[in-house]
């Protein structure tokens, strides 16, 4: 899955960069999502593979804090990019004539930078809150990577502040992004329903199917991991937590290039043009 994620996302980024027909806001946001996916899974998977293949289970405390910072920053950025893509679909469908003037390259760059800075500024306190805790119960983390609460729970100090701040960050990032996505798709649905032609309705909504799949792939394991980690108690076995936490970081990077490659006609045609250079691709395109 990690190999597919790296190959698929780098391939998608190269395709968007090299194909001039894909130099549009929707695909620029997709390239940003692919870049975030690569960083997100690379922040944990090499370390996880070293544990599973070579039994290299040790990690320095500062390295653990660094991994924690990158994991939570990139997962927050993943959520933010999905929210930006929902706003992109809203503008494209509800304001098609102003689409190019609203979502300029400058606006896209600023939106991406703000999404990254939001994640960094909200996640930085995790490292300080975790570093201040006393550790006297041992140093074994029951996880394959350094998650905020997994590290905090091996402390012998009071982790109430860590738990409250973690919940607050989840609401500020995940809650805000889901609210924006919900509002965007509510407005999109209203605009699509108001179209008089059934073909126009199908064409408008078909541009959103890949993004909806990406939202489901990202948020379903994220919600499971978040709620079971905090409210599951002893009802769910530890290995289920660990498997879902790893899939949460691995499934979106693996599946997103496949979903967008299958569901997006322009990307599919560019891939076929690349694979069948010098040949007529009309017989291959679906």
PDB file of C-alpha atoms in Angstrom:
ATOM      1  CA  UNK A   1       0.000   0.000   0.000  1.00  0.00           C
ATOM      2  CA  UNK A   2       2.852   2.378   0.795  1.00  0.00           C
ATOM      3  CA  UNK A   3       4.489   1.637  -2.572  1.00  0.00           C
ATOM      4  CA  UNK A   4       1.188   2.287  -4.363  1.00  0.00           C
ATOM      5  CA  UNK A   5       0.712   5.518  -2.399  1.00  0.00           C
ATOM      6  CA  UNK A   6       4.181   6.876  -3.266  1.00  0.00           C
ATOM      7  CA  UNK A   7       4.041   5.807  -6.932  1.00  0.00           C
ATOM      8  CA  UNK A   8       0.440   6.945  -7.460  1.00  0.00           C
ATOM      9  CA  UNK A   9       0.802  10.352  -5.822  1.00  0.00           C
ATOM     10  CA  UNK A  10       4.141  11.221  -7.444  1.00  0.00           C
ATOM     11  CA  UNK A  11       2.702  10.069 -10.770  1.00  0.00           C
ATOM     12  CA  UNK A  12      -0.374  12.245 -10.276  1.00  0.00           C
ATOM     13  CA  UNK A  13       1.730  15.291  -9.327  1.00  0.00           C
ATOM     14  CA  UNK A  14       3.955  14.785 -12.380  1.00  0.00           C
ATOM     15  CA  UNK A  15       0.920  14.427 -14.641  1.00  0.00           C
ATOM     16  CA  UNK A  16      -0.679  17.637 -13.332  1.00  0.00           C
ATOM     17  CA  UNK A  17       2.642  19.499 -13.660  1.00  0.00           C
ATOM     18  CA  UNK A  18       3.399  18.301 -17.206  1.00  0.00           C
ATOM     19  CA  UNK A  19      -0.108  18.487 -18.734  1.00  0.00           C
ATOM     20  CA  UNK A  20      -1.107  22.081 -19.483  1.00  0.00           C
ATOM     21  CA  UNK A  21      -4.798  21.102 -19.707  1.00  0.00           C
ATOM     22  CA  UNK A  22      -4.650  20.217 -15.990  1.00  0.00           C
ATOM     23  CA  UNK A  23      -3.343  23.629 -14.901  1.00  0.00           C
ATOM     24  CA  UNK A  24      -6.705  24.509 -13.366  1.00  0.00           C
ATOM     25  CA  UNK A  25      -7.709  25.146  -9.716  1.00  0.00           C
ATOM     26  CA  UNK A  26      -9.338  21.733  -9.248  1.00  0.00           C
ATOM     27  CA  UNK A  27      -6.171  19.889 -10.292  1.00  0.00           C
ATOM     28  CA  UNK A  28      -3.818  22.250  -8.450  1.00  0.00           C
ATOM     29  CA  UNK A  29      -5.730  21.441  -5.253  1.00  0.00           C
ATOM     30  CA  UNK A  30      -5.484  17.760  -6.185  1.00  0.00           C
ATOM     31  CA  UNK A  31      -1.701  18.089  -6.574  1.00  0.00           C
ATOM     32  CA  UNK A  32      -1.598  19.726  -3.129  1.00  0.00           C
ATOM     33  CA  UNK A  33      -3.620  16.804  -1.734  1.00  0.00           C
ATOM     34  CA  UNK A  34      -1.196  14.315  -3.324  1.00  0.00           C
ATOM     35  CA  UNK A  35       1.795  16.179  -1.876  1.00  0.00           C
ATOM     36  CA  UNK A  36       0.181  16.146   1.579  1.00  0.00           C
ATOM     37  CA  UNK A  37      -0.627  12.432   1.226  1.00  0.00           C
ATOM     38  CA  UNK A  38       3.018  11.605   0.488  1.00  0.00           C
ATOM     39  CA  UNK A  39       4.232  13.574   3.507  1.00  0.00           C
ATOM     40  CA  UNK A  40       1.527  12.148   5.770  1.00  0.00           C
ATOM     41  CA  UNK A  41       2.243   8.472   5.116  1.00  0.00           C
ATOM     42  CA  UNK A  42       6.029   8.992   4.952  1.00  0.00           C
ATOM     43  CA  UNK A  43       6.000  10.518   8.445  1.00  0.00           C
ATOM     44  CA  UNK A  44       5.070   7.098   9.905  1.00  0.00           C
ATOM     45  CA  UNK A  45       5.358   4.215   7.422  1.00  0.00           C
ATOM     46  CA  UNK A  46       9.173   3.887   7.129  1.00  0.00           C
ATOM     47  CA  UNK A  47       9.390   3.722  10.922  1.00  0.00           C
ATOM     48  CA  UNK A  48       6.517   1.208  11.071  1.00  0.00           C
ATOM     49  CA  UNK A  49       8.193  -0.986   8.438  1.00  0.00           C
ATOM     50  CA  UNK A  50      11.458  -0.920  10.440  1.00  0.00           C
ATOM     51  CA  UNK A  51       9.526  -2.187  13.460  1.00  0.00           C
ATOM     52  CA  UNK A  52       7.828  -4.985  11.506  1.00  0.00           C
ATOM     53  CA  UNK A  53      10.776  -6.059   9.320  1.00  0.00           C
ATOM     54  CA  UNK A  54      13.872  -5.461  11.463  1.00  0.00           C
ATOM     55  CA  UNK A  55      12.418  -5.292  15.003  1.00  0.00           C
ATOM     56  CA  UNK A  56      13.864  -1.757  15.381  1.00  0.00           C
ATOM     57  CA  UNK A  57      11.499  -0.538  18.064  1.00  0.00           C
ATOM     58  CA  UNK A  58      13.534   2.232  19.668  1.00  0.00           C
ATOM     59  CA  UNK A  59      13.075   5.946  19.007  1.00  0.00           C
ATOM     60  CA  UNK A  60      14.578   8.937  20.802  1.00  0.00           C
ATOM     61  CA  UNK A  61      12.234  11.136  22.805  1.00  0.00           C
ATOM     62  CA  UNK A  62      12.888  14.256  20.685  1.00  0.00           C
ATOM     63  CA  UNK A  63      12.533  12.208  17.493  1.00  0.00           C
ATOM     64  CA  UNK A  64       9.232  10.892  18.873  1.00  0.00           C
ATOM     65  CA  UNK A  65       8.022  14.459  19.506  1.00  0.00           C
ATOM     66  CA  UNK A  66       9.099  15.444  15.986  1.00  0.00           C
ATOM     67  CA  UNK A  67       7.181  12.541  14.475  1.00  0.00           C
ATOM     68  CA  UNK A  68       4.136  13.488  16.555  1.00  0.00           C
ATOM     69  CA  UNK A  69       4.338  17.058  15.248  1.00  0.00           C
ATOM     70  CA  UNK A  70       4.571  16.006  11.585  1.00  0.00           C
ATOM     71  CA  UNK A  71       1.831  13.357  11.854  1.00  0.00           C
ATOM     72  CA  UNK A  72      -0.705  15.755  13.337  1.00  0.00           C
ATOM     73  CA  UNK A  73       0.342  18.672  11.095  1.00  0.00           C
ATOM     74  CA  UNK A  74      -0.068  16.673   7.893  1.00  0.00           C
ATOM     75  CA  UNK A  75      -3.338  15.038   8.968  1.00  0.00           C
ATOM     76  CA  UNK A  76      -4.675  18.511   9.760  1.00  0.00           C
ATOM     77  CA  UNK A  77      -3.479  19.734   6.379  1.00  0.00           C
ATOM     78  CA  UNK A  78      -5.136  16.746   4.655  1.00  0.00           C
ATOM     79  CA  UNK A  79      -8.455  17.760   6.187  1.00  0.00           C
ATOM     80  CA  UNK A  80      -7.892  21.390   5.216  1.00  0.00           C
ATOM     81  CA  UNK A  81      -7.116  20.549   1.580  1.00  0.00           C
ATOM     82  CA  UNK A  82     -10.299  18.456   1.331  1.00  0.00           C
ATOM     83  CA  UNK A  83     -12.205  21.481   2.638  1.00  0.00           C
ATOM     84  CA  UNK A  84     -10.549  23.736   0.025  1.00  0.00           C
ATOM     85  CA  UNK A  85     -11.479  21.242  -2.691  1.00  0.00           C
ATOM     86  CA  UNK A  86     -15.123  21.365  -1.537  1.00  0.00           C
ATOM     87  CA  UNK A  87     -15.045  25.175  -1.788  1.00  0.00           C
ATOM     88  CA  UNK A  88     -13.507  24.798  -5.264  1.00  0.00           C
ATOM     89  CA  UNK A  89     -16.414  22.581  -6.369  1.00  0.00           C
ATOM     90  CA  UNK A  90     -18.886  25.072  -4.845  1.00  0.00           C
ATOM     91  CA  UNK A  91     -17.422  27.985  -6.829  1.00  0.00           C
ATOM     92  CA  UNK A  92     -17.162  25.901 -10.030  1.00  0.00           C
ATOM     93  CA  UNK A  93     -20.823  24.814  -9.917  1.00  0.00           C
ATOM     94  CA  UNK A  94     -22.526  27.822  -8.326  1.00  0.00           C
ATOM     95  CA  UNK A  95     -20.416  30.567  -9.979  1.00  0.00           C
ATOM     96  CA  UNK A  96     -19.059  28.988 -13.186  1.00  0.00           C
ATOM     97  CA  UNK A  97     -18.573  32.293 -15.057  1.00  0.00           C
ATOM     98  CA  UNK A  98     -16.481  33.750 -12.228  1.00  0.00           C
ATOM     99  CA  UNK A  99     -14.597  30.536 -11.429  1.00  0.00           C
ATOM    100  CA  UNK A 100     -11.295  31.543 -13.065  1.00  0.00           C
ATOM    101  CA  UNK A 101     -11.348  35.067 -11.624  1.00  0.00           C
ATOM    102  CA  UNK A 102     -12.178  33.957  -8.063  1.00  0.00           C
ATOM    103  CA  UNK A 103      -9.739  31.038  -7.795  1.00  0.00           C
ATOM    104  CA  UNK A 104      -6.575  32.594  -9.187  1.00  0.00           C
ATOM    105  CA  UNK A 105      -3.125  31.077  -8.623  1.00  0.00           C
ATOM    106  CA  UNK A 106      -2.484  33.715  -5.955  1.00  0.00           C
ATOM    107  CA  UNK A 107      -5.669  32.800  -4.059  1.00  0.00           C
ATOM    108  CA  UNK A 108      -4.861  29.075  -4.287  1.00  0.00           C
ATOM    109  CA  UNK A 109      -1.304  29.645  -2.989  1.00  0.00           C
ATOM    110  CA  UNK A 110      -2.550  31.765  -0.070  1.00  0.00           C
ATOM    111  CA  UNK A 111      -5.255  29.228   0.809  1.00  0.00           C
ATOM    112  CA  UNK A 112      -2.721  26.382   0.803  1.00  0.00           C
ATOM    113  CA  UNK A 113      -0.271  28.376   2.933  1.00  0.00           C
ATOM    114  CA  UNK A 114      -2.961  29.318   5.473  1.00  0.00           C
ATOM    115  CA  UNK A 115      -4.045  25.674   5.706  1.00  0.00           C
ATOM    116  CA  UNK A 116      -0.457  24.628   6.428  1.00  0.00           C
ATOM    117  CA  UNK A 117       0.092  27.412   8.984  1.00  0.00           C
ATOM    118  CA  UNK A 118      -3.172  26.556  10.734  1.00  0.00           C
ATOM    119  CA  UNK A 119      -1.976  22.996  11.250  1.00  0.00           C
ATOM    120  CA  UNK A 120       1.496  24.072  12.423  1.00  0.00           C
ATOM    121  CA  UNK A 121       0.254  26.684  14.908  1.00  0.00           C
ATOM    122  CA  UNK A 122      -2.368  24.376  16.422  1.00  0.00           C
ATOM    123  CA  UNK A 123      -0.096  21.318  16.617  1.00  0.00           C
ATOM    124  CA  UNK A 124       3.045  22.976  18.057  1.00  0.00           C
ATOM    125  CA  UNK A 125       1.527  23.067  21.610  1.00  0.00           C
ATOM    126  CA  UNK A 126       1.199  19.243  21.466  1.00  0.00           C
ATOM    127  CA  UNK A 127       4.983  18.909  21.665  1.00  0.00           C
ATOM    128  CA  UNK A 128       5.335  21.278  24.620  1.00  0.00           C
ATOM    129  CA  UNK A 129       2.368  19.784  26.493  1.00  0.00           C
ATOM    130  CA  UNK A 130       3.820  16.298  26.042  1.00  0.00           C
ATOM    131  CA  UNK A 131       7.413  17.249  26.837  1.00  0.00           C
ATOM    132  CA  UNK A 132       6.464  18.837  30.190  1.00  0.00           C
ATOM    133  CA  UNK A 133       4.965  15.571  31.499  1.00  0.00           C
ATOM    134  CA  UNK A 134       6.954  13.328  33.877  1.00  0.00           C
ATOM    135  CA  UNK A 135       7.611   9.787  32.598  1.00  0.00           C
ATOM    136  CA  UNK A 136       8.115   7.217  35.341  1.00  0.00           C
ATOM    137  CA  UNK A 137       5.859   4.297  34.298  1.00  0.00           C
ATOM    138  CA  UNK A 138       8.121   3.015  31.556  1.00  0.00           C
ATOM    139  CA  UNK A 139       8.899   3.992  28.000  1.00  0.00           C
ATOM    140  CA  UNK A 140       6.937   1.514  25.882  1.00  0.00           C
ATOM    141  CA  UNK A 141       4.347   3.108  23.585  1.00  0.00           C
ATOM    142  CA  UNK A 142       1.644   0.602  22.545  1.00  0.00           C
ATOM    143  CA  UNK A 143       1.624   1.938  18.978  1.00  0.00           C
ATOM    144  CA  UNK A 144       3.592   1.832  15.724  1.00  0.00           C
ATOM    145  CA  UNK A 145       4.209   5.599  15.735  1.00  0.00           C
ATOM    146  CA  UNK A 146       4.203   8.505  18.198  1.00  0.00           C
ATOM    147  CA  UNK A 147       0.612   9.670  18.473  1.00  0.00           C
ATOM    148  CA  UNK A 148      -0.110  12.511  20.905  1.00  0.00           C
ATOM    149  CA  UNK A 149      -2.344  10.652  23.365  1.00  0.00           C
ATOM    150  CA  UNK A 150      -0.424   7.362  23.047  1.00  0.00           C
ATOM    151  CA  UNK A 151       2.710   9.110  24.297  1.00  0.00           C
ATOM    152  CA  UNK A 152       0.868  11.164  26.922  1.00  0.00           C
ATOM    153  CA  UNK A 153      -0.809   8.073  28.395  1.00  0.00           C
ATOM    154  CA  UNK A 154       2.502   6.454  29.400  1.00  0.00           C
ATOM    155  CA  UNK A 155       3.196   9.493  31.595  1.00  0.00           C
ATOM    156  CA  UNK A 156       2.644   9.347  35.347  1.00  0.00           C
ATOM    157  CA  UNK A 157       1.454  12.973  35.346  1.00  0.00           C
ATOM    158  CA  UNK A 158      -1.954  14.554  34.779  1.00  0.00           C
ATOM    159  CA  UNK A 159      -2.826  14.398  31.069  1.00  0.00           C
ATOM    160  CA  UNK A 160      -6.173  16.173  31.380  1.00  0.00           C
ATOM    161  CA  UNK A 161      -4.839  19.329  29.695  1.00  0.00           C
ATOM    162  CA  UNK A 162      -3.456  17.224  26.825  1.00  0.00           C
ATOM    163  CA  UNK A 163      -6.820  15.482  26.352  1.00  0.00           C
ATOM    164  CA  UNK A 164      -8.773  18.767  26.445  1.00  0.00           C
ATOM    165  CA  UNK A 165      -6.417  20.520  24.040  1.00  0.00           C
ATOM    166  CA  UNK A 166      -6.433  17.511  21.700  1.00  0.00           C
ATOM    167  CA  UNK A 167     -10.225  17.599  21.609  1.00  0.00           C
ATOM    168  CA  UNK A 168     -10.172  21.352  21.002  1.00  0.00           C
ATOM    169  CA  UNK A 169      -7.764  20.997  18.074  1.00  0.00           C
ATOM    170  CA  UNK A 170      -9.881  18.197  16.590  1.00  0.00           C
ATOM    171  CA  UNK A 171     -12.936  20.476  16.733  1.00  0.00           C
ATOM    172  CA  UNK A 172     -11.069  23.517  15.361  1.00  0.00           C
ATOM    173  CA  UNK A 173      -9.617  21.583  12.429  1.00  0.00           C
ATOM    174  CA  UNK A 174     -11.887  18.604  11.735  1.00  0.00           C
ATOM    175  CA  UNK A 175     -15.104  20.211  12.978  1.00  0.00           C
ATOM    176  CA  UNK A 176     -14.555  23.445  11.027  1.00  0.00           C
ATOM    177  CA  UNK A 177     -13.547  21.606   7.835  1.00  0.00           C
ATOM    178  CA  UNK A 178     -16.524  19.236   7.992  1.00  0.00           C
ATOM    179  CA  UNK A 179     -18.851  22.193   8.555  1.00  0.00           C
ATOM    180  CA  UNK A 180     -17.446  23.973   5.477  1.00  0.00           C
ATOM    181  CA  UNK A 181     -17.685  20.783   3.394  1.00  0.00           C
ATOM    182  CA  UNK A 182     -21.292  20.197   4.508  1.00  0.00           C
ATOM    183  CA  UNK A 183     -22.329  23.790   3.726  1.00  0.00           C
ATOM    184  CA  UNK A 184     -20.542  23.669   0.351  1.00  0.00           C
ATOM    185  CA  UNK A 185     -22.259  20.459  -0.723  1.00  0.00           C
ATOM    186  CA  UNK A 186     -25.621  21.686   0.525  1.00  0.00           C
ATOM    187  CA  UNK A 187     -25.282  24.733  -1.749  1.00  0.00           C
ATOM    188  CA  UNK A 188     -23.993  22.521  -4.585  1.00  0.00           C
ATOM    189  CA  UNK A 189     -26.987  20.181  -4.214  1.00  0.00           C
ATOM    190  CA  UNK A 190     -29.393  23.122  -4.318  1.00  0.00           C
ATOM    191  CA  UNK A 191     -27.706  24.482  -7.466  1.00  0.00           C
ATOM    192  CA  UNK A 192     -27.664  21.067  -9.194  1.00  0.00           C
ATOM    193  CA  UNK A 193     -31.334  20.375  -8.406  1.00  0.00           C
ATOM    194  CA  UNK A 194     -32.327  23.755  -9.852  1.00  0.00           C
ATOM    195  CA  UNK A 195     -30.823  22.862 -13.254  1.00  0.00           C
ATOM    196  CA  UNK A 196     -33.499  22.136 -15.830  1.00  0.00           C
ATOM    197  CA  UNK A 197     -31.614  19.477 -17.812  1.00  0.00           C
ATOM    198  CA  UNK A 198     -31.030  16.010 -16.393  1.00  0.00           C
ATOM    199  CA  UNK A 199     -27.787  15.751 -18.378  1.00  0.00           C
ATOM    200  CA  UNK A 200     -26.580  19.049 -16.925  1.00  0.00           C
ATOM    201  CA  UNK A 201     -27.399  17.824 -13.408  1.00  0.00           C
ATOM    202  CA  UNK A 202     -25.533  14.558 -13.963  1.00  0.00           C
ATOM    203  CA  UNK A 203     -22.517  16.332 -15.488  1.00  0.00           C
ATOM    204  CA  UNK A 204     -22.357  18.888 -12.649  1.00  0.00           C
ATOM    205  CA  UNK A 205     -22.572  16.309  -9.899  1.00  0.00           C
ATOM    206  CA  UNK A 206     -20.175  13.882 -11.625  1.00  0.00           C
ATOM    207  CA  UNK A 207     -17.364  16.400 -11.072  1.00  0.00           C
ATOM    208  CA  UNK A 208     -17.864  15.920  -7.302  1.00  0.00           C
ATOM    209  CA  UNK A 209     -17.937  12.111  -7.081  1.00  0.00           C
ATOM    210  CA  UNK A 210     -14.158  11.655  -6.752  1.00  0.00           C
ATOM    211  CA  UNK A 211     -13.997  14.304  -4.037  1.00  0.00           C
ATOM    212  CA  UNK A 212     -16.877  12.705  -2.110  1.00  0.00           C
ATOM    213  CA  UNK A 213     -15.046   9.348  -2.268  1.00  0.00           C
ATOM    214  CA  UNK A 214     -11.878  11.043  -0.941  1.00  0.00           C
ATOM    215  CA  UNK A 215     -13.857  12.556   1.949  1.00  0.00           C
ATOM    216  CA  UNK A 216     -15.308   9.161   2.907  1.00  0.00           C
ATOM    217  CA  UNK A 217     -11.908   7.423   2.641  1.00  0.00           C
ATOM    218  CA  UNK A 218     -10.303  10.063   4.878  1.00  0.00           C
ATOM    219  CA  UNK A 219     -12.921  10.817   7.511  1.00  0.00           C
ATOM    220  CA  UNK A 220     -14.388   7.350   8.246  1.00  0.00           C
ATOM    221  CA  UNK A 221     -11.136   5.864   9.665  1.00  0.00           C
ATOM    222  CA  UNK A 222     -10.311   9.256  11.223  1.00  0.00           C
ATOM    223  CA  UNK A 223     -13.592   9.356  13.159  1.00  0.00           C
ATOM    224  CA  UNK A 224     -13.199   5.732  14.232  1.00  0.00           C
ATOM    225  CA  UNK A 225      -9.652   6.365  15.476  1.00  0.00           C
ATOM    226  CA  UNK A 226     -10.558   9.603  17.253  1.00  0.00           C
ATOM    227  CA  UNK A 227     -13.696   8.427  19.067  1.00  0.00           C
ATOM    228  CA  UNK A 228     -12.527   4.935  20.015  1.00  0.00           C
ATOM    229  CA  UNK A 229      -9.232   6.320  21.313  1.00  0.00           C
ATOM    230  CA  UNK A 230     -11.054   8.694  23.656  1.00  0.00           C
ATOM    231  CA  UNK A 231     -14.377   6.992  24.393  1.00  0.00           C
ATOM    232  CA  UNK A 232     -13.845   3.328  23.453  1.00  0.00           C
ATOM    233  CA  UNK A 233     -12.313   2.452  26.795  1.00  0.00           C
ATOM    234  CA  UNK A 234     -11.632  -1.283  27.086  1.00  0.00           C
ATOM    235  CA  UNK A 235     -14.499  -2.343  24.785  1.00  0.00           C
ATOM    236  CA  UNK A 236     -12.305  -2.310  21.656  1.00  0.00           C
ATOM    237  CA  UNK A 237      -9.078  -4.384  21.681  1.00  0.00           C
ATOM    238  CA  UNK A 238      -5.774  -2.475  21.365  1.00  0.00           C
ATOM    239  CA  UNK A 239      -4.815  -4.131  18.071  1.00  0.00           C
ATOM    240  CA  UNK A 240      -8.022  -2.758  16.487  1.00  0.00           C
ATOM    241  CA  UNK A 241      -7.002   0.769  17.551  1.00  0.00           C
ATOM    242  CA  UNK A 242      -3.530   0.315  16.101  1.00  0.00           C
ATOM    243  CA  UNK A 243      -4.708  -1.183  12.792  1.00  0.00           C
ATOM    244  CA  UNK A 244      -7.275   1.599  12.236  1.00  0.00           C
ATOM    245  CA  UNK A 245      -4.766   4.295  13.236  1.00  0.00           C
ATOM    246  CA  UNK A 246      -2.338   2.976  10.606  1.00  0.00           C
ATOM    247  CA  UNK A 247      -5.057   2.635   7.958  1.00  0.00           C
ATOM    248  CA  UNK A 248      -6.144   6.196   8.747  1.00  0.00           C
ATOM    249  CA  UNK A 249      -2.716   7.403   7.593  1.00  0.00           C
ATOM    250  CA  UNK A 250      -2.287   4.886   4.771  1.00  0.00           C
ATOM    251  CA  UNK A 251      -5.683   4.463   3.106  1.00  0.00           C
ATOM    252  CA  UNK A 252      -6.192   8.043   1.788  1.00  0.00           C
ATOM    253  CA  UNK A 253      -2.715   8.266   0.174  1.00  0.00           C
ATOM    254  CA  UNK A 254      -3.206   4.822  -1.395  1.00  0.00           C
ATOM    255  CA  UNK A 255      -6.762   5.259  -2.623  1.00  0.00           C
ATOM    256  CA  UNK A 256      -6.907   8.945  -3.657  1.00  0.00           C
ATOM    257  CA  UNK A 257      -4.785   8.595  -6.849  1.00  0.00           C
ATOM    258  CA  UNK A 258      -6.791   5.501  -7.835  1.00  0.00           C
ATOM    259  CA  UNK A 259     -10.152   7.181  -7.176  1.00  0.00           C
ATOM    260  CA  UNK A 260      -9.242  10.358  -9.075  1.00  0.00           C
ATOM    261  CA  UNK A 261      -7.656   8.346 -11.892  1.00  0.00           C
ATOM    262  CA  UNK A 262     -10.828   6.282 -12.347  1.00  0.00           C
ATOM    263  CA  UNK A 263     -13.473   8.942 -11.653  1.00  0.00           C
ATOM    264  CA  UNK A 264     -11.942  12.003 -13.384  1.00  0.00           C
ATOM    265  CA  UNK A 265     -12.234  11.926 -17.161  1.00  0.00           C
ATOM    266  CA  UNK A 266      -9.485  14.496 -17.838  1.00  0.00           C
ATOM    267  CA  UNK A 267      -6.931  12.637 -15.700  1.00  0.00           C
ATOM    268  CA  UNK A 268      -7.955   9.309 -17.226  1.00  0.00           C
ATOM    269  CA  UNK A 269      -7.459  10.691 -20.744  1.00  0.00           C
ATOM    270  CA  UNK A 270      -4.062  12.191 -19.839  1.00  0.00           C
ATOM    271  CA  UNK A 271      -2.925   8.857 -18.411  1.00  0.00           C
ATOM    272  CA  UNK A 272      -4.063   7.027 -21.544  1.00  0.00           C
ATOM    273  CA  UNK A 273      -2.347   9.627 -23.733  1.00  0.00           C
ATOM    274  CA  UNK A 274       0.869   9.034 -21.779  1.00  0.00           C
ATOM    275  CA  UNK A 275       0.541   5.231 -22.001  1.00  0.00           C
ATOM    276  CA  UNK A 276      -0.401   5.172 -25.685  1.00  0.00           C
ATOM    277  CA  UNK A 277       1.848   7.917 -27.068  1.00  0.00           C
ATOM    278  CA  UNK A 278       1.627   8.198 -30.822  1.00  0.00           C
ATOM    279  CA  UNK A 279      -1.543   6.110 -30.939  1.00  0.00           C
ATOM    280  CA  UNK A 280      -5.197   7.031 -31.190  1.00  0.00           C
ATOM    281  CA  UNK A 281      -6.548   6.991 -27.608  1.00  0.00           C
ATOM    282  CA  UNK A 282     -10.184   7.386 -28.607  1.00  0.00           C
ATOM    283  CA  UNK A 283     -10.637   3.621 -28.651  1.00  0.00           C
ATOM    284  CA  UNK A 284      -9.111   3.321 -25.176  1.00  0.00           C
ATOM    285  CA  UNK A 285     -10.965   6.173 -23.452  1.00  0.00           C
ATOM    286  CA  UNK A 286     -14.134   5.250 -21.591  1.00  0.00           C
TER     287      UNK A 286
END
